[in-house]
Amino acid sequence: ELETLLGDTERARAIYELAVTQPRLDMPELLWKAYIDFETSQGEVARARQLYERLLDRTHHVKVWMSYAQFEMSHGAAEDAEIDKIALARRVYERGNIALRNLGEKEERVLLLEAWRDMEVNQGDDVTVQKVESKMPRRVKKRQKVTAQDGTDEGWEEFFDYIFPEDEATKPNLKLLASAKAWKKKQEDDKPEEMSTNET
């Protein structure tokens, strides 16, 4: 901060670089945020974008994705190109949705989709809002068996789960595969019966 106040931006940048490359940090998210804010305050949008990309190489936390999308809405493309800002933010939201889906982070994914939907309501049109709405999950109540550390049953526990339309689209393929396996097993089970009836 002292270097920034003195106007020595190169030295401040070098200190930030040294700090973010440290293997163990107490609160790395605050440091990365300060570094990104520093670059943004210097008008270095491209450098700030590179910092977000470097941070996403280390973590896929939902807050990073949301902050990056908000950054693109505020500082994306050219100042007069509102469409480009929205497109850049959409691209970040899409990448975040895919990353969180691959990691199986359902609650974080819901938070990301809600933020994306809010952006589309404010900046998009009916088509783009509907596109995000079609990605929103259903919330379902489920039960799971609870077992103690010693292995005894302690009853059932209810919890909420999210079922995403994209995830459901892959399930019919699994059901078809299971049906095919069941049919094949039935065919194999029926063969010995046919052989025994043919022998008599």
PDB file of C-alpha atoms in Angstrom:
ATOM      1  CA  GLU A   1       0.000   0.000   0.000  1.00  0.00           C
ATOM      2  CA  LEU A   2       2.881   2.354   0.786  1.00  0.00           C
ATOM      3  CA  GLU A   3       4.339   1.835  -2.685  1.00  0.00           C
ATOM      4  CA  THR A   4       0.943   2.567  -4.225  1.00  0.00           C
ATOM      5  CA  LEU A   5       0.596   5.768  -2.196  1.00  0.00           C
ATOM      6  CA  LEU A   6       4.068   6.846  -3.299  1.00  0.00           C
ATOM      7  CA  GLY A   7       3.164   6.157  -6.921  1.00  0.00           C
ATOM      8  CA  ASP A   8       5.689   3.333  -7.336  1.00  0.00           C
ATOM      9  CA  THR A   9       3.392   0.968  -9.208  1.00  0.00           C
ATOM     10  CA  GLU A  10       6.122  -1.355 -10.503  1.00  0.00           C
ATOM     11  CA  ARG A  11       7.424  -1.956  -7.004  1.00  0.00           C
ATOM     12  CA  ALA A  12       3.881  -2.494  -5.672  1.00  0.00           C
ATOM     13  CA  ARG A  13       3.226  -4.968  -8.497  1.00  0.00           C
ATOM     14  CA  ALA A  14       6.459  -6.837  -7.688  1.00  0.00           C
ATOM     15  CA  ILE A  15       5.483  -7.107  -4.009  1.00  0.00           C
ATOM     16  CA  TYR A  16       2.035  -8.437  -4.926  1.00  0.00           C
ATOM     17  CA  GLU A  17       3.638 -10.966  -7.306  1.00  0.00           C
ATOM     18  CA  LEU A  18       6.010 -12.115  -4.610  1.00  0.00           C
ATOM     19  CA  ALA A  19       3.141 -12.461  -2.146  1.00  0.00           C
ATOM     20  CA  VAL A  20       0.793 -14.495  -4.377  1.00  0.00           C
ATOM     21  CA  THR A  21       3.555 -16.956  -5.247  1.00  0.00           C
ATOM     22  CA  GLN A  22       4.062 -17.865  -1.582  1.00  0.00           C
ATOM     23  CA  PRO A  23       3.033 -21.494  -1.013  1.00  0.00           C
ATOM     24  CA  ARG A  24       1.329 -20.842   2.335  1.00  0.00           C
ATOM     25  CA  LEU A  25      -0.794 -17.788   2.973  1.00  0.00           C
ATOM     26  CA  ASP A  26      -3.143 -17.077   5.871  1.00  0.00           C
ATOM     27  CA  MET A  27      -5.857 -15.394   3.815  1.00  0.00           C
ATOM     28  CA  PRO A  28      -4.950 -15.791   0.138  1.00  0.00           C
ATOM     29  CA  GLU A  29      -8.346 -14.629  -1.106  1.00  0.00           C
ATOM     30  CA  LEU A  30      -7.809 -11.178   0.423  1.00  0.00           C
ATOM     31  CA  LEU A  31      -4.375 -10.892  -1.148  1.00  0.00           C
ATOM     32  CA  TRP A  32      -5.609 -11.904  -4.608  1.00  0.00           C
ATOM     33  CA  LYS A  33      -8.551  -9.491  -4.280  1.00  0.00           C
ATOM     34  CA  ALA A  34      -6.208  -6.642  -3.265  1.00  0.00           C
ATOM     35  CA  TYR A  35      -3.902  -7.408  -6.205  1.00  0.00           C
ATOM     36  CA  ILE A  36      -6.818  -7.483  -8.665  1.00  0.00           C
ATOM     37  CA  ASP A  37      -8.188  -4.239  -7.208  1.00  0.00           C
ATOM     38  CA  PHE A  38      -4.735  -2.665  -7.494  1.00  0.00           C
ATOM     39  CA  GLU A  39      -4.444  -3.564 -11.193  1.00  0.00           C
ATOM     40  CA  THR A  40      -7.987  -2.359 -11.827  1.00  0.00           C
ATOM     41  CA  SER A  41      -7.289   0.956 -10.078  1.00  0.00           C
ATOM     42  CA  GLN A  42      -4.237   1.377 -12.322  1.00  0.00           C
ATOM     43  CA  GLY A  43      -6.453   0.904 -15.382  1.00  0.00           C
ATOM     44  CA  GLU A  44      -4.754  -2.406 -16.171  1.00  0.00           C
ATOM     45  CA  VAL A  45      -7.880  -4.388 -17.055  1.00  0.00           C
ATOM     46  CA  ALA A  46      -5.949  -6.994 -19.048  1.00  0.00           C
ATOM     47  CA  ARG A  47      -3.610  -7.645 -16.106  1.00  0.00           C
ATOM     48  CA  ALA A  48      -6.560  -7.936 -13.727  1.00  0.00           C
ATOM     49  CA  ARG A  49      -8.196 -10.436 -16.114  1.00  0.00           C
ATOM     50  CA  GLN A  50      -4.948 -12.463 -16.185  1.00  0.00           C
ATOM     51  CA  LEU A  51      -4.947 -12.484 -12.380  1.00  0.00           C
ATOM     52  CA  TYR A  52      -8.474 -13.891 -12.338  1.00  0.00           C
ATOM     53  CA  GLU A  53      -7.372 -16.622 -14.760  1.00  0.00           C
ATOM     54  CA  ARG A  54      -4.348 -17.440 -12.588  1.00  0.00           C
ATOM     55  CA  LEU A  55      -6.562 -17.564  -9.509  1.00  0.00           C
ATOM     56  CA  LEU A  56      -8.951 -19.935 -11.283  1.00  0.00           C
ATOM     57  CA  ASP A  57      -5.996 -22.226 -11.961  1.00  0.00           C
ATOM     58  CA  ARG A  58      -5.666 -22.543  -8.170  1.00  0.00           C
ATOM     59  CA  THR A  59      -9.312 -22.625  -7.085  1.00  0.00           C
ATOM     60  CA  HIS A  60     -12.799 -22.941  -8.542  1.00  0.00           C
ATOM     61  CA  HIS A  61     -14.567 -21.293  -5.626  1.00  0.00           C
ATOM     62  CA  VAL A  62     -17.963 -19.896  -6.590  1.00  0.00           C
ATOM     63  CA  LYS A  63     -17.097 -16.441  -5.215  1.00  0.00           C
ATOM     64  CA  VAL A  64     -14.163 -16.193  -7.619  1.00  0.00           C
ATOM     65  CA  TRP A  65     -16.397 -17.018 -10.598  1.00  0.00           C
ATOM     66  CA  MET A  66     -19.025 -14.509  -9.486  1.00  0.00           C
ATOM     67  CA  SER A  67     -16.450 -11.786  -8.822  1.00  0.00           C
ATOM     68  CA  TYR A  68     -14.853 -12.409 -12.224  1.00  0.00           C
ATOM     69  CA  ALA A  69     -18.226 -12.115 -13.983  1.00  0.00           C
ATOM     70  CA  GLN A  70     -18.992  -8.879 -12.114  1.00  0.00           C
ATOM     71  CA  PHE A  71     -15.547  -7.604 -13.061  1.00  0.00           C
ATOM     72  CA  GLU A  72     -16.291  -8.272 -16.743  1.00  0.00           C
ATOM     73  CA  MET A  73     -19.612  -6.437 -16.437  1.00  0.00           C
ATOM     74  CA  SER A  74     -17.821  -3.421 -14.964  1.00  0.00           C
ATOM     75  CA  HIS A  75     -14.577  -3.431 -16.929  1.00  0.00           C
ATOM     76  CA  GLY A  76     -15.033  -5.703 -19.917  1.00  0.00           C
ATOM     77  CA  ALA A  77     -14.224  -4.802 -23.539  1.00  0.00           C
ATOM     78  CA  ALA A  78     -14.424  -1.162 -24.558  1.00  0.00           C
ATOM     79  CA  GLU A  79     -16.233   1.420 -22.468  1.00  0.00           C
ATOM     80  CA  ASP A  80     -19.006   1.922 -25.031  1.00  0.00           C
ATOM     81  CA  ALA A  81     -19.460  -1.737 -25.932  1.00  0.00           C
ATOM     82  CA  GLU A  82     -22.166  -2.810 -23.467  1.00  0.00           C
ATOM     83  CA  ILE A  83     -22.919  -5.964 -25.483  1.00  0.00           C
ATOM     84  CA  ASP A  84     -19.306  -7.102 -25.230  1.00  0.00           C
ATOM     85  CA  LYS A  85     -19.342  -6.701 -21.442  1.00  0.00           C
ATOM     86  CA  ILE A  86     -22.434  -8.852 -21.155  1.00  0.00           C
ATOM     87  CA  ALA A  87     -20.994 -11.473 -23.507  1.00  0.00           C
ATOM     88  CA  LEU A  88     -17.760 -11.625 -21.491  1.00  0.00           C
ATOM     89  CA  ALA A  89     -19.690 -11.998 -18.231  1.00  0.00           C
ATOM     90  CA  ARG A  90     -21.864 -14.735 -19.785  1.00  0.00           C
ATOM     91  CA  ARG A  91     -18.761 -16.598 -20.883  1.00  0.00           C
ATOM     92  CA  VAL A  92     -17.415 -16.492 -17.308  1.00  0.00           C
ATOM     93  CA  TYR A  93     -20.739 -17.747 -15.921  1.00  0.00           C
ATOM     94  CA  GLU A  94     -20.838 -20.561 -18.496  1.00  0.00           C
ATOM     95  CA  ARG A  95     -17.278 -21.630 -17.662  1.00  0.00           C
ATOM     96  CA  GLY A  96     -18.054 -21.494 -13.952  1.00  0.00           C
ATOM     97  CA  ASN A  97     -21.194 -23.584 -14.389  1.00  0.00           C
ATOM     98  CA  ILE A  98     -19.244 -26.260 -16.280  1.00  0.00           C
ATOM     99  CA  ALA A  99     -16.388 -26.263 -13.746  1.00  0.00           C
ATOM    100  CA  LEU A 100     -18.712 -26.531 -10.751  1.00  0.00           C
ATOM    101  CA  ARG A 101     -20.758 -29.257 -12.472  1.00  0.00           C
ATOM    102  CA  ASN A 102     -17.595 -31.272 -13.102  1.00  0.00           C
ATOM    103  CA  LEU A 103     -16.600 -30.857  -9.445  1.00  0.00           C
ATOM    104  CA  GLY A 104     -20.074 -31.896  -8.242  1.00  0.00           C
ATOM    105  CA  GLU A 105     -20.520 -28.664  -6.266  1.00  0.00           C
ATOM    106  CA  LYS A 106     -24.317 -28.419  -6.320  1.00  0.00           C
ATOM    107  CA  GLU A 107     -24.974 -25.622  -3.783  1.00  0.00           C
ATOM    108  CA  GLU A 108     -22.204 -23.466  -5.249  1.00  0.00           C
ATOM    109  CA  ARG A 109     -23.563 -24.099  -8.715  1.00  0.00           C
ATOM    110  CA  VAL A 110     -27.015 -22.911  -7.603  1.00  0.00           C
ATOM    111  CA  LEU A 111     -25.466 -19.691  -6.239  1.00  0.00           C
ATOM    112  CA  LEU A 112     -23.669 -19.121  -9.536  1.00  0.00           C
ATOM    113  CA  LEU A 113     -26.808 -19.751 -11.609  1.00  0.00           C
ATOM    114  CA  GLU A 114     -28.836 -17.385  -9.403  1.00  0.00           C
ATOM    115  CA  ALA A 115     -26.230 -14.626  -9.889  1.00  0.00           C
ATOM    116  CA  TRP A 116     -26.225 -15.318 -13.641  1.00  0.00           C
ATOM    117  CA  ARG A 117     -30.015 -15.170 -13.753  1.00  0.00           C
ATOM    118  CA  ASP A 118     -29.995 -11.841 -11.854  1.00  0.00           C
ATOM    119  CA  MET A 119     -27.539 -10.422 -14.405  1.00  0.00           C
ATOM    120  CA  GLU A 120     -29.729 -11.591 -17.291  1.00  0.00           C
ATOM    121  CA  VAL A 121     -32.861 -10.096 -15.703  1.00  0.00           C
ATOM    122  CA  ASN A 122     -31.085  -6.731 -15.402  1.00  0.00           C
ATOM    123  CA  GLN A 123     -29.012  -6.759 -18.603  1.00  0.00           C
ATOM    124  CA  GLY A 124     -30.348  -9.458 -20.911  1.00  0.00           C
ATOM    125  CA  ASP A 125     -33.616 -10.203 -22.643  1.00  0.00           C
ATOM    126  CA  ASP A 126     -36.372 -12.809 -22.278  1.00  0.00           C
ATOM    127  CA  VAL A 127     -34.451 -15.361 -24.348  1.00  0.00           C
ATOM    128  CA  THR A 128     -31.276 -15.157 -22.265  1.00  0.00           C
ATOM    129  CA  VAL A 129     -33.240 -15.218 -18.992  1.00  0.00           C
ATOM    130  CA  GLN A 130     -35.054 -18.337 -20.197  1.00  0.00           C
ATOM    131  CA  LYS A 131     -31.758 -19.957 -21.173  1.00  0.00           C
ATOM    132  CA  VAL A 132     -30.455 -19.572 -17.611  1.00  0.00           C
ATOM    133  CA  GLU A 133     -33.820 -20.566 -16.116  1.00  0.00           C
ATOM    134  CA  SER A 134     -33.621 -23.824 -18.077  1.00  0.00           C
ATOM    135  CA  LYS A 135     -30.370 -24.629 -16.239  1.00  0.00           C
ATOM    136  CA  MET A 136     -31.864 -24.057 -12.765  1.00  0.00           C
ATOM    137  CA  PRO A 137     -32.282 -27.216 -10.665  1.00  0.00           C
ATOM    138  CA  ARG A 138     -35.255 -28.694  -8.864  1.00  0.00           C
ATOM    139  CA  ARG A 139     -34.907 -28.899  -5.101  1.00  0.00           C
ATOM    140  CA  VAL A 140     -35.907 -32.338  -3.804  1.00  0.00           C
ATOM    141  CA  LYS A 141     -36.076 -33.776  -0.301  1.00  0.00           C
ATOM    142  CA  LYS A 142     -34.156 -37.035   0.184  1.00  0.00           C
ATOM    143  CA  ARG A 143     -33.484 -39.409   3.038  1.00  0.00           C
ATOM    144  CA  GLN A 144     -30.324 -41.228   3.947  1.00  0.00           C
ATOM    145  CA  LYS A 145     -29.526 -43.803   6.589  1.00  0.00           C
ATOM    146  CA  VAL A 146     -27.444 -42.555   9.519  1.00  0.00           C
ATOM    147  CA  THR A 147     -24.979 -44.946  11.099  1.00  0.00           C
ATOM    148  CA  ALA A 148     -22.955 -44.362  14.241  1.00  0.00           C
ATOM    149  CA  GLN A 149     -19.182 -44.738  14.396  1.00  0.00           C
ATOM    150  CA  ASP A 150     -19.606 -48.208  15.888  1.00  0.00           C
ATOM    151  CA  GLY A 151     -21.720 -49.274  12.877  1.00  0.00           C
ATOM    152  CA  THR A 152     -25.153 -49.283  14.524  1.00  0.00           C
ATOM    153  CA  ASP A 153     -28.105 -47.696  12.774  1.00  0.00           C
ATOM    154  CA  GLU A 154     -29.264 -44.392  14.193  1.00  0.00           C
ATOM    155  CA  GLY A 155     -32.258 -43.890  11.917  1.00  0.00           C
ATOM    156  CA  TRP A 156     -32.828 -41.702   8.899  1.00  0.00           C
ATOM    157  CA  GLU A 157     -31.858 -38.149   8.091  1.00  0.00           C
ATOM    158  CA  GLU A 158     -33.646 -35.866   5.642  1.00  0.00           C
ATOM    159  CA  PHE A 159     -31.734 -33.464   3.430  1.00  0.00           C
ATOM    160  CA  PHE A 160     -32.294 -31.390   0.324  1.00  0.00           C
ATOM    161  CA  ASP A 161     -30.620 -32.174  -2.958  1.00  0.00           C
ATOM    162  CA  TYR A 162     -30.588 -30.386  -6.295  1.00  0.00           C
ATOM    163  CA  ILE A 163     -31.455 -32.123  -9.548  1.00  0.00           C
ATOM    164  CA  PHE A 164     -30.119 -30.235 -12.562  1.00  0.00           C
ATOM    165  CA  PRO A 165     -31.776 -30.630 -15.985  1.00  0.00           C
ATOM    166  CA  GLU A 166     -28.365 -31.196 -17.612  1.00  0.00           C
ATOM    167  CA  ASP A 167     -27.660 -34.048 -15.193  1.00  0.00           C
ATOM    168  CA  GLU A 168     -31.081 -35.610 -15.813  1.00  0.00           C
ATOM    169  CA  ALA A 169     -30.425 -35.577 -19.550  1.00  0.00           C
ATOM    170  CA  THR A 170     -27.594 -38.077 -19.055  1.00  0.00           C
ATOM    171  CA  LYS A 171     -29.703 -40.414 -16.899  1.00  0.00           C
ATOM    172  CA  PRO A 172     -31.866 -41.853 -19.702  1.00  0.00           C
ATOM    173  CA  ASN A 173     -28.695 -43.222 -21.276  1.00  0.00           C
ATOM    174  CA  LEU A 174     -27.853 -44.953 -18.011  1.00  0.00           C
ATOM    175  CA  LYS A 175     -31.393 -46.336 -17.739  1.00  0.00           C
ATOM    176  CA  LEU A 176     -31.187 -47.642 -21.296  1.00  0.00           C
ATOM    177  CA  LEU A 177     -27.872 -49.304 -20.536  1.00  0.00           C
ATOM    178  CA  ALA A 178     -29.285 -50.885 -17.354  1.00  0.00           C
ATOM    179  CA  SER A 179     -32.333 -52.120 -19.292  1.00  0.00           C
ATOM    180  CA  ALA A 180     -30.081 -53.662 -21.948  1.00  0.00           C
ATOM    181  CA  LYS A 181     -28.018 -55.439 -19.291  1.00  0.00           C
ATOM    182  CA  ALA A 182     -31.169 -56.741 -17.588  1.00  0.00           C
ATOM    183  CA  TRP A 183     -32.525 -58.005 -20.914  1.00  0.00           C
ATOM    184  CA  LYS A 184     -29.229 -59.759 -21.711  1.00  0.00           C
ATOM    185  CA  LYS A 185     -29.149 -61.378 -18.265  1.00  0.00           C
ATOM    186  CA  LYS A 186     -32.738 -62.551 -18.709  1.00  0.00           C
ATOM    187  CA  GLN A 187     -31.850 -64.010 -22.102  1.00  0.00           C
ATOM    188  CA  GLU A 188     -28.905 -65.869 -20.574  1.00  0.00           C
ATOM    189  CA  ASP A 189     -31.059 -67.122 -17.687  1.00  0.00           C
ATOM    190  CA  ASP A 190     -33.729 -68.359 -20.110  1.00  0.00           C
ATOM    191  CA  LYS A 191     -31.240 -70.363 -22.230  1.00  0.00           C
ATOM    192  CA  PRO A 192     -30.618 -73.122 -19.644  1.00  0.00           C
ATOM    193  CA  GLU A 193     -34.394 -73.568 -19.231  1.00  0.00           C
ATOM    194  CA  GLU A 194     -34.823 -73.956 -23.007  1.00  0.00           C
ATOM    195  CA  MET A 195     -32.004 -76.502 -23.135  1.00  0.00           C
ATOM    196  CA  SER A 196     -33.502 -78.561 -20.331  1.00  0.00           C
ATOM    197  CA  THR A 197     -36.948 -78.618 -22.008  1.00  0.00           C
ATOM    198  CA  ASN A 198     -35.377 -79.577 -25.347  1.00  0.00           C
ATOM    199  CA  GLU A 199     -33.545 -82.505 -23.744  1.00  0.00           C
ATOM    200  CA  THR A 200     -36.764 -84.137 -22.488  1.00  0.00           C
TER     201      THR A 200
END
